[in-house]
């Protein structure tokens, strides 16, 4: 194992010497404490089994959690198992789980027949696995930010619930559920023929997410919950704490290049007070760090507050001169918001929408099928402070401004349909930031987070 660490260290050094401006990507099986600063890790040859042995689907979770504890944040198992025939249901469930490893890879031995490629199976299984991988691609900005946070703080990206809730005795009894970062709880289905999973949900308000985020349901803890999950045409339960911002891509595609070109979205899940906050990192995904700019990360902080009387969403860059490399795709242009309320949209005053204190023209916003649609003015740049307000907040801001901005085609959309939680209005807010840079991208973009 120590030899593996030394091999990773020298390989990392060699790649930097050969390509000093490019970030090395290494993947190893042999590893040791300290390997995480040089390489990603896969858990080794495993078996295609439901049993808690041989590195099967159950063991893979423990292996990934263990690797994170000793400092290797990007880790995953061979989805479907390396040895043995990956029966269809097992492969489908493993794909659903593996999409939430910090390193995701379908891999099997040459003597496996049939292989574990998703296209070899029934149409329902193919569609389900396709949706799982597309969900993964949509969430690439979340995983990228998750791993950057781990890099900067040294904390694990993938965690047992006790790490986030150390004083909650019930959390210690969880075996297979895990957290990604502080606020995303994944509850995989790891038993054959099961169509639900019983998992402990810690204290607070949680949203169950699905690939179509508009299906988000509210769950309240602390309590054990039985969460449904059909084998096919469904996904495993994924819960996110209220008050959280989840960065994601606008439209997942078949390649990272095409997915990334769709722009960055911020899904803000408001808490019982109507608030949400979070951040994301953006960069070129391939430049090597330098002494002058050790992180190469361009951080955007997001805050949102909303209710039926009005709201505001603000985006600001943190120390952009120090954290933004020249080849980073800087979000500029239009932004798109979607907000869901359990109240009728007609109560929202769309005529008062303002951007950085400037009123939008009267034809810039419309309400169709409970969806409020507005378009941002030209010149919006998220590297500068950005504030979008409506209702009471917009009126207080706009009183000091006489200018009316005429709108271009780049844009902002707000969908209002939503939810009440603990006597307050809960909402889901999604913001789409389109990258201004049209520089060349290849399918190795985000290689650190696939």
Tab-separated table of N, CA and C in Angstrom, residues 17-126:
chain	number	residue	atom	x	y	z
A	17	UNK	N	5.338	17.628	-14.753
A	17	UNK	CA	6.541	17.999	-15.498
A	17	UNK	C	6.304	17.904	-17.001
A	18	UNK	N	5.517	16.925	-17.417
A	18	UNK	CA	5.247	16.731	-18.834
A	18	UNK	C	4.246	17.761	-19.367
A	19	UNK	N	3.234	18.096	-18.543
A	19	UNK	CA	2.206	19.067	-18.947
A	19	UNK	C	1.997	20.053	-17.793
A	20	UNK	N	2.900	20.995	-17.620
A	20	UNK	CA	2.871	21.856	-16.429
A	20	UNK	C	1.639	22.739	-16.308
A	21	UNK	N	0.920	22.973	-17.391
A	21	UNK	CA	-0.267	23.827	-17.309
A	21	UNK	C	-1.555	23.029	-17.162
A	22	UNK	N	-1.452	21.694	-17.161
A	22	UNK	CA	-2.644	20.859	-17.084
A	22	UNK	C	-2.707	20.136	-15.739
A	23	UNK	N	-3.889	20.001	-15.220
A	23	UNK	CA	-4.112	19.333	-13.950
A	23	UNK	C	-4.024	17.820	-14.133
A	24	UNK	N	-3.178	17.114	-13.393
A	24	UNK	CA	-3.096	15.657	-13.546
A	24	UNK	C	-4.373	14.966	-13.062
A	25	UNK	N	-4.724	13.884	-13.744
A	25	UNK	CA	-5.782	13.012	-13.247
A	25	UNK	C	-5.225	11.608	-13.151
A	26	UNK	N	-5.228	11.046	-11.951
A	26	UNK	CA	-4.739	9.693	-11.703
A	26	UNK	C	-5.843	8.878	-11.040
A	27	UNK	N	-5.886	7.596	-11.369
A	27	UNK	CA	-6.826	6.663	-10.760
A	27	UNK	C	-6.046	5.435	-10.334
A	28	UNK	N	-6.150	5.063	-9.074
A	28	UNK	CA	-5.358	3.952	-8.555
A	28	UNK	C	-6.216	2.996	-7.740
A	29	UNK	N	-5.743	1.747	-7.670
A	29	UNK	CA	-6.322	0.795	-6.726
A	29	UNK	C	-5.472	0.750	-5.468
A	30	UNK	N	-4.150	0.606	-5.626
A	30	UNK	CA	-3.247	0.601	-4.482
A	30	UNK	C	-3.153	2.009	-3.909
A	31	UNK	N	-3.375	2.145	-2.612
A	31	UNK	CA	-3.356	3.467	-1.998
A	31	UNK	C	-2.981	3.347	-0.530
A	32	UNK	N	-2.743	4.503	0.063
A	32	UNK	CA	-2.347	4.571	1.464
A	32	UNK	C	-2.793	5.933	1.980
A	33	UNK	N	-2.737	6.132	3.282
A	33	UNK	CA	-3.072	7.437	3.843
A	33	UNK	C	-2.182	8.502	3.207
A	34	UNK	N	-2.800	9.533	2.660
A	34	UNK	CA	-2.066	10.578	1.958
A	34	UNK	C	-2.206	10.512	0.456
A	35	UNK	N	-2.737	9.393	-0.066
A	35	UNK	CA	-2.872	9.252	-1.521
A	35	UNK	C	-3.857	10.252	-2.110
A	36	UNK	N	-4.806	10.705	-1.303
A	36	UNK	CA	-5.863	11.550	-1.820
A	36	UNK	C	-5.406	12.868	-2.403
A	37	UNK	N	-4.235	13.354	-2.003
A	37	UNK	CA	-3.754	14.616	-2.576
A	37	UNK	C	-3.179	14.427	-3.967
A	38	UNK	N	-3.001	13.173	-4.394
A	38	UNK	CA	-2.423	12.912	-5.710
A	38	UNK	C	-3.369	12.191	-6.665
A	39	UNK	N	-4.296	11.428	-6.144
A	39	UNK	CA	-5.012	10.496	-7.012
A	39	UNK	C	-6.444	10.257	-6.555
A	40	UNK	N	-7.247	9.772	-7.481
A	40	UNK	CA	-8.556	9.209	-7.165
A	40	UNK	C	-8.379	7.701	-6.949
A	41	UNK	N	-9.440	7.033	-6.518
A	41	UNK	CA	-9.300	5.636	-6.105
A	41	UNK	C	-10.537	4.841	-6.503
A	42	UNK	N	-10.297	3.610	-6.988
A	42	UNK	CA	-11.429	2.679	-7.089
A	42	UNK	C	-11.131	1.494	-6.200
A	43	UNK	N	-12.181	0.836	-5.739
A	43	UNK	CA	-12.053	-0.094	-4.622
A	43	UNK	C	-11.524	-1.461	-5.008
A	44	UNK	N	-11.244	-1.690	-6.288
A	44	UNK	CA	-10.650	-2.950	-6.705
A	44	UNK	C	-11.662	-3.928	-7.270
A	45	UNK	N	-11.160	-5.087	-7.694
A	45	UNK	CA	-12.014	-6.110	-8.306
A	45	UNK	C	-13.035	-6.618	-7.290
A	46	UNK	N	-14.299	-6.528	-7.643
A	46	UNK	CA	-15.365	-6.899	-6.722
A	46	UNK	C	-16.321	-7.877	-7.391
A	47	UNK	N	-17.269	-8.374	-6.621
A	47	UNK	CA	-18.203	-9.382	-7.111
A	47	UNK	C	-19.565	-8.775	-7.413
A	48	UNK	N	-20.226	-9.331	-8.408
A	48	UNK	CA	-21.597	-8.939	-8.740
A	48	UNK	C	-22.541	-9.680	-7.804
A	49	UNK	N	-22.792	-9.100	-6.634
A	49	UNK	CA	-23.598	-9.783	-5.632
A	49	UNK	C	-24.358	-8.779	-4.777
A	50	UNK	N	-25.536	-9.226	-4.301
A	50	UNK	CA	-26.300	-8.453	-3.333
A	50	UNK	C	-25.750	-8.625	-1.927
A	51	UNK	N	-24.997	-9.685	-1.715
A	51	UNK	CA	-24.536	-10.022	-0.372
A	51	UNK	C	-23.503	-9.020	0.131
A	52	UNK	N	-23.406	-8.933	1.456
A	52	UNK	CA	-22.409	-8.061	2.082
A	52	UNK	C	-21.079	-8.800	2.165
A	53	UNK	N	-20.525	-9.100	1.016
A	53	UNK	CA	-19.242	-9.795	0.920
A	53	UNK	C	-18.668	-9.548	-0.467
A	54	UNK	N	-17.386	-9.780	-0.622
A	54	UNK	CA	-16.766	-9.739	-1.936
A	54	UNK	C	-16.793	-8.389	-2.614
A	55	UNK	N	-17.010	-7.330	-1.838
A	55	UNK	CA	-17.050	-6.009	-2.446
A	55	UNK	C	-18.294	-5.757	-3.256
A	56	UNK	N	-19.404	-6.470	-2.954
A	56	UNK	CA	-20.647	-6.292	-3.692
A	56	UNK	C	-21.280	-4.941	-3.433
A	57	UNK	N	-22.541	-4.811	-3.832
A	57	UNK	CA	-23.194	-3.507	-3.773
A	57	UNK	C	-23.209	-2.938	-2.357
A	58	UNK	N	-23.436	-3.775	-1.348
A	58	UNK	CA	-23.451	-3.293	0.033
A	58	UNK	C	-22.051	-2.906	0.495
A	59	UNK	N	-21.078	-3.773	0.238
A	59	UNK	CA	-19.703	-3.488	0.662
A	59	UNK	C	-19.147	-2.229	0.007
A	60	UNK	N	-19.616	-1.917	-1.190
A	60	UNK	CA	-19.060	-0.769	-1.900
A	60	UNK	C	-19.270	0.526	-1.121
A	61	UNK	N	-20.393	0.626	-0.425
A	61	UNK	CA	-20.667	1.840	0.349
A	61	UNK	C	-19.673	1.973	1.493
A	62	UNK	N	-19.435	0.869	2.201
A	62	UNK	CA	-18.486	0.917	3.312
A	62	UNK	C	-17.077	1.248	2.821
A	63	UNK	N	-16.705	0.686	1.673
A	63	UNK	CA	-15.372	0.948	1.127
A	63	UNK	C	-15.200	2.421	0.765
A	64	UNK	N	-16.218	3.015	0.175
A	64	UNK	CA	-16.134	4.429	-0.210
A	64	UNK	C	-16.099	5.332	1.015
A	65	UNK	N	-16.907	5.016	2.024
A	65	UNK	CA	-16.887	5.808	3.249
A	65	UNK	C	-15.535	5.705	3.942
A	66	UNK	N	-14.962	4.495	3.952
A	66	UNK	CA	-13.653	4.318	4.571
A	66	UNK	C	-12.565	5.101	3.869
A	67	UNK	N	-12.565	5.071	2.541
A	67	UNK	CA	-11.559	5.815	1.786
A	67	UNK	C	-11.647	7.305	2.074
A	68	UNK	N	-12.865	7.831	2.196
A	68	UNK	CA	-13.022	9.246	2.521
A	68	UNK	C	-12.465	9.565	3.901
A	69	UNK	N	-12.579	8.632	4.835
A	69	UNK	CA	-12.051	8.874	6.174
A	69	UNK	C	-10.537	9.002	6.171
A	70	UNK	N	-9.860	8.280	5.275
A	70	UNK	CA	-8.400	8.425	5.248
A	70	UNK	C	-7.926	9.388	4.165
A	71	UNK	N	-8.829	10.253	3.697
A	71	UNK	CA	-8.406	11.389	2.903
A	71	UNK	C	-8.517	11.249	1.403
A	72	UNK	N	-9.156	10.187	0.903
A	72	UNK	CA	-9.361	10.047	-0.541
A	72	UNK	C	-10.824	10.374	-0.820
A	73	UNK	N	-11.067	11.571	-1.311
A	73	UNK	CA	-12.440	12.052	-1.452
A	73	UNK	C	-13.131	11.521	-2.694
A	74	UNK	N	-12.373	11.305	-3.765
A	74	UNK	CA	-12.989	10.841	-5.008
A	74	UNK	C	-12.756	9.343	-5.139
A	75	UNK	N	-13.817	8.571	-4.885
A	75	UNK	CA	-13.685	7.120	-4.832
A	75	UNK	C	-14.989	6.477	-5.290
A	76	UNK	N	-14.858	5.295	-5.901
A	76	UNK	CA	-16.032	4.545	-6.325
A	76	UNK	C	-15.675	3.093	-6.571
A	77	UNK	N	-16.697	2.256	-6.662
A	77	UNK	CA	-16.522	0.833	-6.938
A	77	UNK	C	-16.886	0.547	-8.390
A	78	UNK	N	-16.470	-0.620	-8.885
A	78	UNK	CA	-16.880	-1.068	-10.218
A	78	UNK	C	-18.383	-1.336	-10.197
A	79	UNK	N	-19.147	-0.488	-10.863
A	79	UNK	CA	-20.601	-0.632	-10.873
A	79	UNK	C	-20.984	-1.927	-11.586
A	80	UNK	N	-21.778	-2.748	-10.920
A	80	UNK	CA	-22.190	-4.031	-11.471
A	80	UNK	C	-21.299	-5.181	-11.066
A	81	UNK	N	-20.134	-4.875	-10.495
A	81	UNK	CA	-19.194	-5.913	-10.097
A	81	UNK	C	-18.230	-6.275	-11.207
A	82	UNK	N	-16.990	-6.573	-10.847
A	82	UNK	CA	-15.971	-6.947	-11.833
A	82	UNK	C	-16.072	-8.428	-12.186
A	83	UNK	N	-16.293	-9.272	-11.165
A	83	UNK	CA	-16.428	-10.712	-11.376
A	83	UNK	C	-17.900	-11.119	-11.304
A	84	UNK	N	-18.268	-12.115	-12.098
A	84	UNK	CA	-19.612	-12.656	-12.048
A	84	UNK	C	-20.578	-11.933	-12.964
A	85	UNK	N	-21.722	-12.563	-13.179
A	85	UNK	CA	-22.741	-12.005	-14.067
A	85	UNK	C	-23.577	-10.974	-13.316
A	86	UNK	N	-23.615	-9.732	-13.780
A	86	UNK	CA	-24.404	-8.696	-13.100
A	86	UNK	C	-25.874	-8.758	-13.500
A	87	UNK	N	-26.644	-9.585	-12.805
A	87	UNK	CA	-28.075	-9.725	-13.098
A	87	UNK	C	-28.728	-8.342	-13.234
A	88	UNK	N	-29.765	-8.253	-14.075
A	88	UNK	CA	-30.309	-6.959	-14.512
A	88	UNK	C	-30.734	-6.067	-13.349
A	89	UNK	N	-31.469	-6.620	-12.389
A	89	UNK	CA	-31.949	-5.789	-11.289
A	89	UNK	C	-30.785	-5.275	-10.445
A	90	UNK	N	-29.802	-6.137	-10.204
A	90	UNK	CA	-28.630	-5.719	-9.438
A	90	UNK	C	-27.891	-4.595	-10.154
A	91	UNK	N	-27.689	-4.754	-11.455
A	91	UNK	CA	-26.979	-3.723	-12.210
A	91	UNK	C	-27.751	-2.402	-12.192
A	92	UNK	N	-29.072	-2.480	-12.290
A	92	UNK	CA	-29.879	-1.260	-12.270
A	92	UNK	C	-29.763	-0.549	-10.932
A	93	UNK	N	-29.915	-1.298	-9.839
A	93	UNK	CA	-29.795	-0.692	-8.509
A	93	UNK	C	-28.379	-0.155	-8.273
A	94	UNK	N	-27.386	-0.885	-8.752
A	94	UNK	CA	-26.002	-0.455	-8.541
A	94	UNK	C	-25.718	0.817	-9.343
A	95	UNK	N	-26.304	0.918	-10.523
A	95	UNK	CA	-26.136	2.138	-11.315
A	95	UNK	C	-26.771	3.332	-10.615
A	96	UNK	N	-27.957	3.118	-10.031
A	96	UNK	CA	-28.602	4.195	-9.286
A	96	UNK	C	-27.734	4.649	-8.120
A	97	UNK	N	-27.144	3.691	-7.405
A	97	UNK	CA	-26.232	4.027	-6.312
A	97	UNK	C	-24.947	4.654	-6.832
A	98	UNK	N	-24.347	4.021	-7.838
A	98	UNK	CA	-23.049	4.466	-8.334
A	98	UNK	C	-23.055	5.863	-8.908
A	99	UNK	N	-24.218	6.326	-9.340
A	99	UNK	CA	-24.319	7.695	-9.834
A	99	UNK	C	-24.057	8.709	-8.735
A	100	UNK	N	-24.073	8.263	-7.477
A	100	UNK	CA	-23.797	9.150	-6.353
A	100	UNK	C	-22.494	8.801	-5.641
A	101	UNK	N	-21.690	7.878	-6.193
A	101	UNK	CA	-20.300	7.809	-5.764
A	101	UNK	C	-19.620	9.116	-6.175
A	102	UNK	N	-18.544	9.464	-5.504
A	102	UNK	CA	-17.800	10.640	-5.964
A	102	UNK	C	-16.961	10.323	-7.196
A	103	UNK	N	-16.732	9.055	-7.475
A	103	UNK	CA	-16.157	8.611	-8.748
A	103	UNK	C	-17.075	7.534	-9.309
A	104	UNK	N	-17.616	7.753	-10.491
A	104	UNK	CA	-18.623	6.862	-11.072
A	104	UNK	C	-18.063	6.162	-12.297
A	105	UNK	N	-18.078	4.810	-12.271
A	105	UNK	CA	-17.584	4.061	-13.429
A	105	UNK	C	-18.236	2.688	-13.488
A	106	UNK	N	-18.775	2.339	-14.633
A	106	UNK	CA	-19.252	0.993	-14.924
A	106	UNK	C	-18.072	0.214	-15.490
A	107	UNK	N	-17.718	-0.917	-14.841
A	107	UNK	CA	-16.492	-1.625	-15.228
A	107	UNK	C	-16.641	-3.096	-14.864
A	108	UNK	N	-16.201	-3.997	-15.768
A	108	UNK	CA	-16.323	-5.426	-15.490
A	108	UNK	C	-15.232	-6.186	-16.229
A	109	UNK	N	-15.040	-7.454	-15.842
A	109	UNK	CA	-14.022	-8.284	-16.464
A	109	UNK	C	-14.403	-8.724	-17.864
A	110	UNK	N	-13.391	-9.084	-18.649
A	110	UNK	CA	-13.629	-9.491	-20.034
A	110	UNK	C	-14.413	-10.791	-20.133
A	111	UNK	N	-14.317	-11.643	-19.111
A	111	UNK	CA	-14.992	-12.935	-19.168
A	111	UNK	C	-16.428	-12.867	-18.648
A	112	UNK	N	-16.909	-11.665	-18.341
A	112	UNK	CA	-18.282	-11.507	-17.868
A	112	UNK	C	-19.243	-11.546	-19.047
A	113	UNK	N	-20.249	-12.410	-18.977
A	113	UNK	CA	-21.207	-12.512	-20.080
A	113	UNK	C	-22.623	-12.664	-19.515
A	114	UNK	N	-23.566	-11.813	-19.898
A	114	UNK	CA	-23.319	-10.614	-20.705
A	114	UNK	C	-22.576	-9.565	-19.901
A	115	UNK	N	-22.042	-8.580	-20.561
A	115	UNK	CA	-21.326	-7.523	-19.871
A	115	UNK	C	-22.269	-6.609	-19.106
A	116	UNK	N	-21.698	-5.652	-18.422
A	116	UNK	CA	-22.509	-4.759	-17.591
A	116	UNK	C	-22.882	-3.458	-18.291
A	117	UNK	N	-22.646	-3.381	-19.609
A	117	UNK	CA	-23.070	-2.178	-20.324
A	117	UNK	C	-24.592	-2.055	-20.252
A	118	UNK	N	-25.111	-0.879	-19.935
A	118	UNK	CA	-26.563	-0.730	-19.770
A	118	UNK	C	-27.370	-1.097	-21.007
A	119	UNK	N	-26.834	-0.873	-22.204
A	119	UNK	CA	-27.628	-1.096	-23.418
A	119	UNK	C	-27.930	-2.568	-23.669
A	120	UNK	N	-27.323	-3.490	-22.953
A	120	UNK	CA	-27.530	-4.922	-23.176
A	120	UNK	C	-28.843	-5.429	-22.568
A	121	UNK	N	-29.556	-4.605	-21.818
A	121	UNK	CA	-30.651	-5.114	-21.013
A	121	UNK	C	-32.009	-4.641	-21.525
A	122	UNK	N	-33.056	-4.971	-20.790
A	122	UNK	CA	-34.416	-4.625	-21.207
A	122	UNK	C	-34.593	-3.114	-21.303
A	123	UNK	N	-35.630	-2.721	-22.051
A	123	UNK	CA	-35.862	-1.292	-22.285
A	123	UNK	C	-36.075	-0.527	-20.983
A	124	UNK	N	-36.812	-1.121	-20.035
A	124	UNK	CA	-37.070	-0.430	-18.770
A	124	UNK	C	-35.780	-0.218	-17.987
A	125	UNK	N	-34.908	-1.239	-18.000
A	125	UNK	CA	-33.632	-1.107	-17.306
A	125	UNK	C	-32.744	-0.075	-17.989
A	126	UNK	N	-32.717	-0.103	-19.312
A	126	UNK	CA	-31.908	0.867	-20.063
A	126	UNK	C	-32.362	2.288	-19.744
